[in-house]
Every structure is written in C-alpha cells, then in structure tokens.
Short mmCIF file of C-alpha atoms and ligand atoms in Angstrom, two decimals:
data_model
loop_
_atom_site.label_atom_id
_atom_site.label_comp_id
_atom_site.label_asym_id
_atom_site.label_seq_id
_atom_site.Cartn_x
_atom_site.Cartn_y
_atom_site.Cartn_z
CA MET A 1 -15.26 22.17 1.02
CA ALA A 2 -18.57 24.27 0.36
CA GLY A 3 -19.30 24.22 -3.41
CA GLN A 4 -17.18 21.52 -4.12
CA PHE A 5 -18.46 18.37 -5.67
CA ALA A 6 -17.64 14.80 -5.15
CA ILE A 7 -18.56 11.25 -6.54
CA VAL A 8 -18.60 8.34 -4.21
CA THR A 9 -19.25 4.99 -5.55
CA GLY A 10 -20.37 1.99 -3.47
CA ALA A 11 -21.75 4.60 -0.93
CA SER A 12 -24.67 2.59 0.43
CA THR A 13 -22.85 0.59 2.96
CA GLY A 14 -19.35 -0.10 4.43
CA ILE A 15 -16.27 1.84 3.66
CA GLY A 16 -18.07 3.95 0.81
CA LEU A 17 -20.96 5.04 3.05
CA GLU A 18 -18.12 6.13 5.64
CA LEU A 19 -16.33 8.03 2.85
CA ALA A 20 -19.45 9.73 1.93
CA ARG A 21 -20.14 10.73 5.44
CA ILE A 22 -16.91 12.45 5.79
CA CYS A 23 -17.55 14.40 2.49
CA ALA A 24 -20.91 15.39 3.80
CA ARG A 25 -19.48 16.50 7.20
CA GLU A 26 -16.73 18.39 5.15
CA GLY A 27 -19.64 20.29 3.18
CA PHE A 28 -19.15 18.72 -0.20
CA ASP A 29 -21.99 18.47 -2.64
CA LEU A 30 -22.38 14.78 -3.19
CA LEU A 31 -23.46 12.32 -5.68
CA VAL A 32 -23.44 8.77 -4.31
CA ALA A 33 -24.19 5.56 -6.30
CA ALA A 34 -24.49 1.83 -5.69
CA ASP A 35 -26.28 -1.12 -7.36
CA GLU A 36 -29.46 -1.38 -5.09
CA SER A 37 -32.19 0.90 -3.98
CA ASP A 38 -30.54 1.17 -0.47
CA ILE A 39 -28.45 3.99 -1.92
CA HIS A 40 -31.50 6.17 -1.40
CA ASP A 41 -31.76 5.43 2.41
CA ALA A 42 -27.90 6.21 2.48
CA ALA A 43 -28.55 9.48 0.72
CA GLN A 44 -31.16 10.45 3.61
CA LEU A 45 -28.69 9.53 6.08
CA LEU A 46 -25.94 11.76 4.69
CA ARG A 47 -28.36 14.61 4.34
CA GLU A 48 -28.90 14.74 8.00
CA GLU A 49 -25.08 14.96 8.49
CA LYS A 50 -24.13 18.40 9.90
CA GLY A 51 -22.49 20.67 7.26
CA THR A 52 -23.67 18.64 4.42
CA GLY A 53 -24.32 20.30 0.89
CA ALA A 54 -26.63 18.80 -1.64
CA VAL A 55 -26.89 14.79 -1.72
CA GLU A 56 -28.01 13.26 -4.91
CA ALA A 57 -28.14 9.48 -5.18
CA LEU A 58 -28.21 7.14 -8.36
CA GLN A 59 -28.88 3.41 -8.31
CA ALA A 60 -26.88 2.14 -10.95
CA ASP A 61 -25.02 -1.08 -11.96
CA LEU A 62 -21.40 0.13 -12.25
CA ALA A 63 -20.43 -3.25 -13.67
CA THR A 64 -22.04 -2.03 -16.89
CA THR A 65 -21.19 0.51 -19.50
CA GLU A 66 -24.64 2.03 -19.13
CA GLY A 67 -24.53 2.21 -15.60
CA VAL A 68 -21.23 4.17 -15.63
CA ASP A 69 -22.61 6.39 -18.35
CA ALA A 70 -25.74 6.99 -16.22
CA LEU A 71 -23.65 8.10 -13.23
CA TYR A 72 -21.31 10.32 -15.40
CA GLY A 73 -24.55 11.80 -16.88
CA ALA A 74 -25.97 12.46 -13.53
CA ALA A 75 -22.99 14.88 -12.78
CA GLN A 76 -24.60 17.11 -15.49
CA GLY A 77 -21.29 18.52 -16.62
CA ARG A 78 -20.37 19.84 -13.25
CA SER A 79 -16.77 20.17 -12.28
CA ILE A 80 -15.93 16.84 -10.30
CA ASP A 81 -13.49 17.87 -7.69
CA VAL A 82 -13.19 14.36 -5.92
CA LEU A 83 -13.93 10.92 -7.24
CA MET A 84 -13.86 8.16 -4.83
CA ALA A 85 -14.23 4.99 -7.05
CA ASN A 86 -14.89 2.54 -4.11
CA ALA A 87 -17.87 0.14 -5.44
CA GLY A 88 -16.53 -3.31 -5.37
CA ARG A 89 -17.37 -7.10 -4.83
CA GLY A 90 -15.62 -10.00 -3.22
CA LEU A 91 -15.96 -13.60 -3.95
CA GLY A 92 -14.80 -16.59 -1.83
CA HIS A 93 -14.38 -20.46 -2.55
CA ALA A 94 -12.04 -22.02 -4.89
CA PHE A 95 -11.77 -20.63 -8.37
CA LEU A 96 -13.02 -23.64 -10.23
CA ASP A 97 -16.18 -23.99 -7.88
CA GLN A 98 -17.16 -20.47 -8.20
CA GLU A 99 -19.99 -19.63 -10.58
CA TRP A 100 -18.86 -17.89 -13.97
CA SER A 101 -21.66 -15.30 -13.64
CA ARG A 102 -20.20 -14.20 -10.32
CA ILE A 103 -16.54 -14.31 -11.43
CA ARG A 104 -17.71 -11.88 -14.43
CA ASP A 105 -19.49 -9.60 -11.97
CA VAL A 106 -16.31 -9.16 -9.85
CA ILE A 107 -14.30 -8.35 -12.98
CA ASP A 108 -16.95 -6.19 -14.46
CA THR A 109 -17.38 -4.17 -11.34
CA ASN A 110 -14.00 -3.95 -9.73
CA ILE A 111 -11.70 -3.81 -12.99
CA THR A 112 -13.99 -2.81 -16.05
CA GLY A 113 -16.38 -0.53 -14.63
CA ALA A 114 -13.98 1.10 -12.10
CA THR A 115 -11.61 1.83 -15.28
CA TYR A 116 -14.34 3.20 -17.36
CA LEU A 117 -15.45 5.64 -14.68
CA ILE A 118 -11.73 6.60 -13.79
CA HIS A 119 -10.89 7.09 -17.35
CA LYS A 120 -14.02 9.42 -18.05
CA ILE A 121 -13.72 11.45 -15.01
CA GLY A 122 -9.85 11.49 -15.08
CA ARG A 123 -9.89 13.00 -18.58
CA ASP A 124 -12.29 15.94 -17.42
CA MET A 125 -9.95 16.40 -14.32
CA ARG A 126 -6.94 16.45 -16.55
CA SER A 127 -8.54 19.06 -18.82
CA ARG A 128 -9.29 21.42 -15.95
CA ASN A 129 -5.91 20.45 -14.34
CA LYS A 130 -7.73 19.86 -10.98
CA GLY A 131 -9.02 17.00 -9.00
CA ARG A 132 -8.51 14.19 -6.59
CA VAL A 133 -9.15 10.51 -7.25
CA LEU A 134 -9.25 7.97 -4.33
CA ILE A 135 -9.42 4.37 -5.60
CA THR A 136 -10.04 1.75 -3.16
CA GLY A 137 -7.56 -1.18 -3.90
CA SER A 138 -6.72 -3.52 -1.07
CA ILE A 139 -3.64 -5.04 0.62
CA ALA A 140 -5.25 -7.97 -1.00
CA GLY A 141 -3.85 -6.91 -4.28
CA PHE A 142 -0.49 -7.76 -2.83
CA ILE A 143 -1.24 -11.48 -2.27
CA PRO A 144 -2.13 -14.16 -4.68
CA GLY A 145 -5.63 -15.02 -3.09
CA SER A 146 -6.14 -18.80 -2.93
CA PHE A 147 -9.89 -19.23 -2.27
CA GLN A 148 -10.34 -15.51 -3.32
CA ALA A 149 -8.47 -15.73 -6.54
CA VAL A 150 -10.33 -13.34 -8.78
CA TYR A 151 -11.00 -10.71 -6.12
CA ASN A 152 -7.33 -10.29 -5.10
CA ALA A 153 -6.30 -10.23 -8.70
CA SER A 154 -8.74 -7.49 -9.48
CA LYS A 155 -7.34 -5.53 -6.27
CA SER A 156 -3.74 -6.16 -7.71
CA TYR A 157 -5.10 -4.46 -10.91
CA LEU A 158 -6.40 -1.48 -9.30
CA ASN A 159 -3.57 -0.96 -6.84
CA SER A 160 -1.40 -0.83 -10.06
CA LEU A 161 -3.49 1.26 -12.12
CA SER A 162 -3.73 3.73 -9.27
CA PHE A 163 0.12 4.18 -8.93
CA ALA A 164 0.67 4.31 -12.82
CA LEU A 165 -2.02 6.92 -13.35
CA ARG A 166 -0.73 8.92 -10.44
CA GLU A 167 2.85 8.99 -12.26
CA GLU A 168 1.34 10.14 -15.46
CA LEU A 169 -0.53 12.87 -13.82
CA ARG A 170 2.58 13.83 -11.70
CA ASP A 171 3.09 17.16 -13.62
CA THR A 172 -0.69 18.24 -13.22
CA GLU A 173 -2.85 19.15 -10.10
CA VAL A 174 -4.66 16.00 -10.46
CA SER A 175 -3.81 13.55 -7.43
CA VAL A 176 -4.25 9.73 -7.37
CA THR A 177 -4.37 7.99 -4.18
CA CYS A 178 -4.75 4.18 -3.64
CA LEU A 179 -6.68 3.28 -0.32
CA MET A 180 -5.40 0.01 0.60
CA PRO A 181 -7.46 -1.35 3.62
CA GLY A 182 -7.01 -4.83 5.28
CA ALA A 183 -9.93 -6.78 6.55
CA THR A 184 -12.64 -4.45 7.47
CA GLU A 185 -16.04 -4.94 9.21
CA THR A 186 -18.57 -4.43 6.26
CA GLU A 187 -21.04 -6.52 4.51
CA PHE A 188 -18.29 -7.68 2.18
CA PHE A 189 -17.48 -11.04 3.70
CA ALA A 190 -21.17 -12.25 3.77
CA ARG A 191 -21.81 -10.96 0.33
CA ALA A 192 -18.59 -12.85 -0.80
CA ASP A 193 -19.99 -16.08 0.74
CA MET A 194 -16.98 -15.90 3.20
CA LEU A 195 -18.56 -16.43 6.61
CA ASP A 196 -17.24 -20.05 6.85
CA THR A 197 -13.64 -18.64 6.71
CA ASP A 198 -11.01 -17.47 9.15
CA VAL A 199 -10.89 -14.07 7.67
CA GLY A 200 -14.52 -13.79 7.44
CA THR A 201 -14.79 -14.50 11.10
CA THR A 202 -12.03 -12.54 12.99
CA ASP A 203 -12.12 -9.16 14.24
CA LYS A 204 -11.77 -6.53 11.68
CA ASP A 205 -10.94 -2.85 11.36
CA ASP A 206 -13.54 -0.25 11.74
CA PRO A 207 -14.90 0.98 8.26
CA ALA A 208 -15.10 4.70 9.75
CA MET A 209 -11.31 4.54 10.62
CA VAL A 210 -10.54 3.19 7.25
CA ALA A 211 -12.40 5.97 5.43
CA ARG A 212 -10.78 8.65 7.50
CA ASN A 213 -7.49 7.50 6.79
CA GLY A 214 -8.32 7.11 2.92
CA PHE A 215 -9.74 10.55 3.02
CA GLU A 216 -6.73 12.43 4.71
CA ALA A 217 -4.33 10.66 2.53
CA MET A 218 -6.31 11.76 -0.65
CA MET A 219 -6.58 15.49 0.73
CA LYS A 220 -2.84 15.42 1.51
CA GLY A 221 -2.38 13.86 -2.10
CA GLU A 222 -0.50 10.93 -0.97
CA ALA A 223 0.20 8.02 -3.24
CA ASP A 224 -1.30 5.32 -1.00
CA ILE A 225 -2.49 4.60 2.39
CA VAL A 226 -2.23 1.07 4.04
CA THR A 227 -4.80 1.40 7.12
CA GLY A 228 -3.62 0.00 10.33
CA LEU A 229 -0.35 -1.16 11.67
CA LYS A 230 -0.96 -4.82 11.42
CA ASN A 231 -1.96 -4.34 7.79
CA LYS A 232 0.89 -2.14 7.30
CA VAL A 233 3.42 -4.89 8.52
CA GLN A 234 1.54 -7.71 6.38
CA SER A 235 1.90 -5.64 3.22
CA ALA A 236 5.59 -5.02 3.89
CA VAL A 237 6.16 -8.68 4.60
CA ALA A 238 4.14 -9.48 1.43
CA ASN A 239 6.61 -7.41 -0.72
CA VAL A 240 9.53 -9.61 0.24
CA THR A 241 7.68 -12.98 0.42
CA PRO A 242 7.58 -15.44 -2.48
CA ALA A 243 4.22 -15.45 -4.19
CA GLU A 244 3.91 -18.99 -3.79
CA ALA A 245 4.28 -18.97 -0.11
CA LEU A 246 1.88 -15.96 0.03
CA ALA A 247 -0.83 -18.17 -1.68
CA LYS A 248 -0.26 -20.99 0.77
CA GLN A 249 -0.71 -18.49 3.83
CA HIS A 250 -3.97 -17.19 2.14
CA ARG A 251 -5.51 -20.58 2.11
CA GLU A 252 -5.41 -20.48 5.89
CA MET A 253 -7.53 -17.68 6.07
CA ALA A 254 -9.70 -17.98 3.13
CA GLU A 255 -10.41 -21.60 2.55
CA PRO A 256 -13.97 -22.61 3.39
CA GLY A 257 -14.03 -24.44 6.87
CA THR A 258 -11.40 -22.39 8.41
CA ALA A 259 -13.92 -20.31 10.44
CA LYS A 260 -13.14 -19.58 14.10
CA SER A 261 -15.79 -21.48 16.19
N1 NAP B 1 -14.13 -5.00 3.83
C1 NAP B 1 -12.94 -5.45 3.44
O1 NAP B 1 -12.32 -6.04 4.31
C2 NAP B 1 -12.07 -4.69 2.26
C3 NAP B 1 -10.83 -4.66 2.38
C4 NAP B 1 -10.05 -4.03 1.37
C5 NAP B 1 -10.82 -3.43 0.24
N2 NAP B 1 -12.02 -3.59 0.26
C6 NAP B 1 -12.68 -2.58 -0.62
O2 NAP B 1 -13.48 -1.73 -0.13
C7 NAP B 1 -14.55 -1.30 -1.17
C8 NAP B 1 -16.05 -1.35 -0.44
O3 NAP B 1 -16.16 -2.62 0.00
P1 NAP B 1 -16.83 -2.76 1.62
O4 NAP B 1 -15.96 -3.47 2.40
O5 NAP B 1 -17.45 -1.37 2.18
O6 NAP B 1 -17.97 -3.78 1.25
P2 NAP B 1 -19.76 -3.60 1.24
O7 NAP B 1 -20.31 -3.09 2.70
O8 NAP B 1 -20.15 -4.56 0.44
O9 NAP B 1 -20.03 -2.30 0.18
C9 NAP B 1 -19.80 -2.45 -1.27
C10 NAP B 1 -20.46 -1.17 -1.88
O10 NAP B 1 -20.14 -1.40 -3.32
C11 NAP B 1 -21.43 -1.55 -4.17
N3 NAP B 1 -21.17 -2.07 -5.40
C12 NAP B 1 -20.89 -3.49 -5.56
N4 NAP B 1 -20.94 -3.83 -6.80
C13 NAP B 1 -21.42 -2.74 -7.35
C14 NAP B 1 -22.11 -2.57 -8.91
N5 NAP B 1 -21.91 -3.52 -9.77
N6 NAP B 1 -22.58 -1.33 -9.03
C15 NAP B 1 -22.83 -0.28 -8.16
N7 NAP B 1 -22.35 -0.64 -6.65
C16 NAP B 1 -21.83 -1.65 -6.62
C17 NAP B 1 -22.42 -2.01 -3.01
O11 NAP B 1 -23.69 -1.33 -3.55
P3 NAP B 1 -24.95 -2.62 -3.47
O12 NAP B 1 -25.03 -3.19 -2.13
O13 NAP B 1 -25.96 -1.64 -3.94
O14 NAP B 1 -24.45 -3.51 -4.56
C18 NAP B 1 -21.78 -1.29 -1.75
O15 NAP B 1 -22.35 0.12 -1.84
C19 NAP B 1 -14.55 -2.60 -2.29
O16 NAP B 1 -13.87 -2.01 -3.28
C20 NAP B 1 -13.84 -3.62 -1.51
O17 NAP B 1 -13.07 -4.47 -2.64
C21 NAP B 1 -12.95 -3.91 1.32
#
C-alpha cells in the first residue's frame, strides 16, 4: 500500500489505534486524529511500526464543524484512498439521568461529525471514482439500548447510513464497509461511566482482532463485518426479536449495579 493515503479517526486508543497500526504496517501514509493530545503519542508509536509511510497527527474535536474542517484541511488536497470513520463516544446510565451536554457530545461526535466527514471525503472519492470507507458502527445499532439509549441509537444511525451510502455508490469504485464490533476491550466503557455494569465488567473482544477483521472486510469491499461468533449470533437473533424484548435484555447488561463482582 506504499504511496496510498489513509485517514483514521479516533486513532489514539482502542479499535482506532489498532486500525491505524494495520495501515502503518501495510505501508499507508497516515493522517490520524483524536480529540486529546495523546494522538501525538499514538502517532509516535505508529511511526515505529515496520513498513510505515509518513504519519501525521491532528488533535481536533470531530464533534465540531471546525474540527472536521481542520482534519479535511490537514489532508492538503491529497487523494484519500481510505477513510476510517471510527471516532466515537459511549454514554451509560438512564437517559433522563444523563447530562444533556454529554448526550449532545455523543450525538455531535457519532452522528453529526462523522456524517460531515464522510460527506466531505465521500464526495472527493466519488469524483475520483476511487476509495474505501470503513465506518465503525456496532452491533449495538441493532438493539434499543436501555441504559445506553443515545449511544445505541447513534450506532443504529451509522449502521444504516453505511448500507445506504454503499448502495448509492454501487456503480462506482468507492466501497463502504460497516465494522460492527460487539463489546471490545478498550477505554470505551470507562469513558462511558459503565464500569458498574455487566457489559462493562465481563470479558470482551481484543481490539486488534476487531480491527484486523474490519480492515480485511474493507479491503475485500464487503458490506459489513460483525466481529466474533458470539456477536454474529447475537446480531442474527436481534434481527428476529421484538424491539421491546431487546430493550429488556439490554437492561440486564447495561443497568448500573449489574457489574460482575
Ligand atoms: N469498545 C466497544 O465495545 C465498541 C463496540 C462497538 C463499537 N465501538 C465503536 O468503536 C469506536 C472506537 O471506540 P473504542 O472502543 O476504541 O473506544 P476508545 O478507546 O474510547 O476510543 C475512542 C476514540 O475516539 C476518539 N474520539 C472520541 N470522541 C472524539 C471527538 N469528539 N473528536 C475526536 N476524536 C474523538 C477518542 O479520542 P480522545 O481520547 O482524544 O477523545 C479515541 O481515540 C467507537 O466509534 C465506538 O462506538 C466500540
């Protein structure tokens, strides 16, 4: 992939860092972005990967128009071969107990910022008739997420956007792939205030495995990838289970106080 250029958002930790690591090893030139200054440490790690091309880092709040514009500007008009729209935030606890500012941040990051970025870069890809987009959705998008309501709804949006955009681009050389992980061992649950929940405290998938599955699916131009057998079964069952029953089941893993002791 030498000479190809990839942008990975949310690349400072977790799934995004692993996606960026794979891109580095594959020889992509990389532009990585995240909200905090840790993105510069992540970029340094990525530069140490064997085979890596140039690695640039940008600290930008991708929940904002200015942040997305800054990321797009940092590409300096280069052809973007791969966009991995991965940055995202979770948020636990009952909907009415959540702070509005945090709800807003989830929506602005997972929905508004991601959509704006995909729209901007997607247009460039369409006009060049070339590109690959990997959107990190989630199996959470299939399940009404009691005690994680806004987050699951945001992932439902992203899953849906991904399939729709893919269909619209069917006759082009631009592919859109939705990466749908299940619970994965990252900083996500601590940041979402979910360490007092069942899902926050049980064993989770390895982010490197999740990223590898996502990368491979994207390179093959597949529509989606649900990572791991358990999650594949869970998403298949979710497709045929009434929403009310799914919301009830979700309470058992996401309600505060359900943590494994
Ligand atoms: N972990 C799971 O169980 C799981 C399951 C399914 C899907 N996902 C999805 O996977 C993606 C990555 O999450 P993760 O599990 O790897 O969690 P993570 O370790 O918390 O990583 C989240 C990344 O997104 C960045 N980010 C968040 N808000 C941002 C903003 N406003 N602007 C710029 N960057 C921002 C973070 O950077 P800063 O630290 O700088 O804010 C970080 O790099 C998310 O979209 C998440 O919804 C996760």
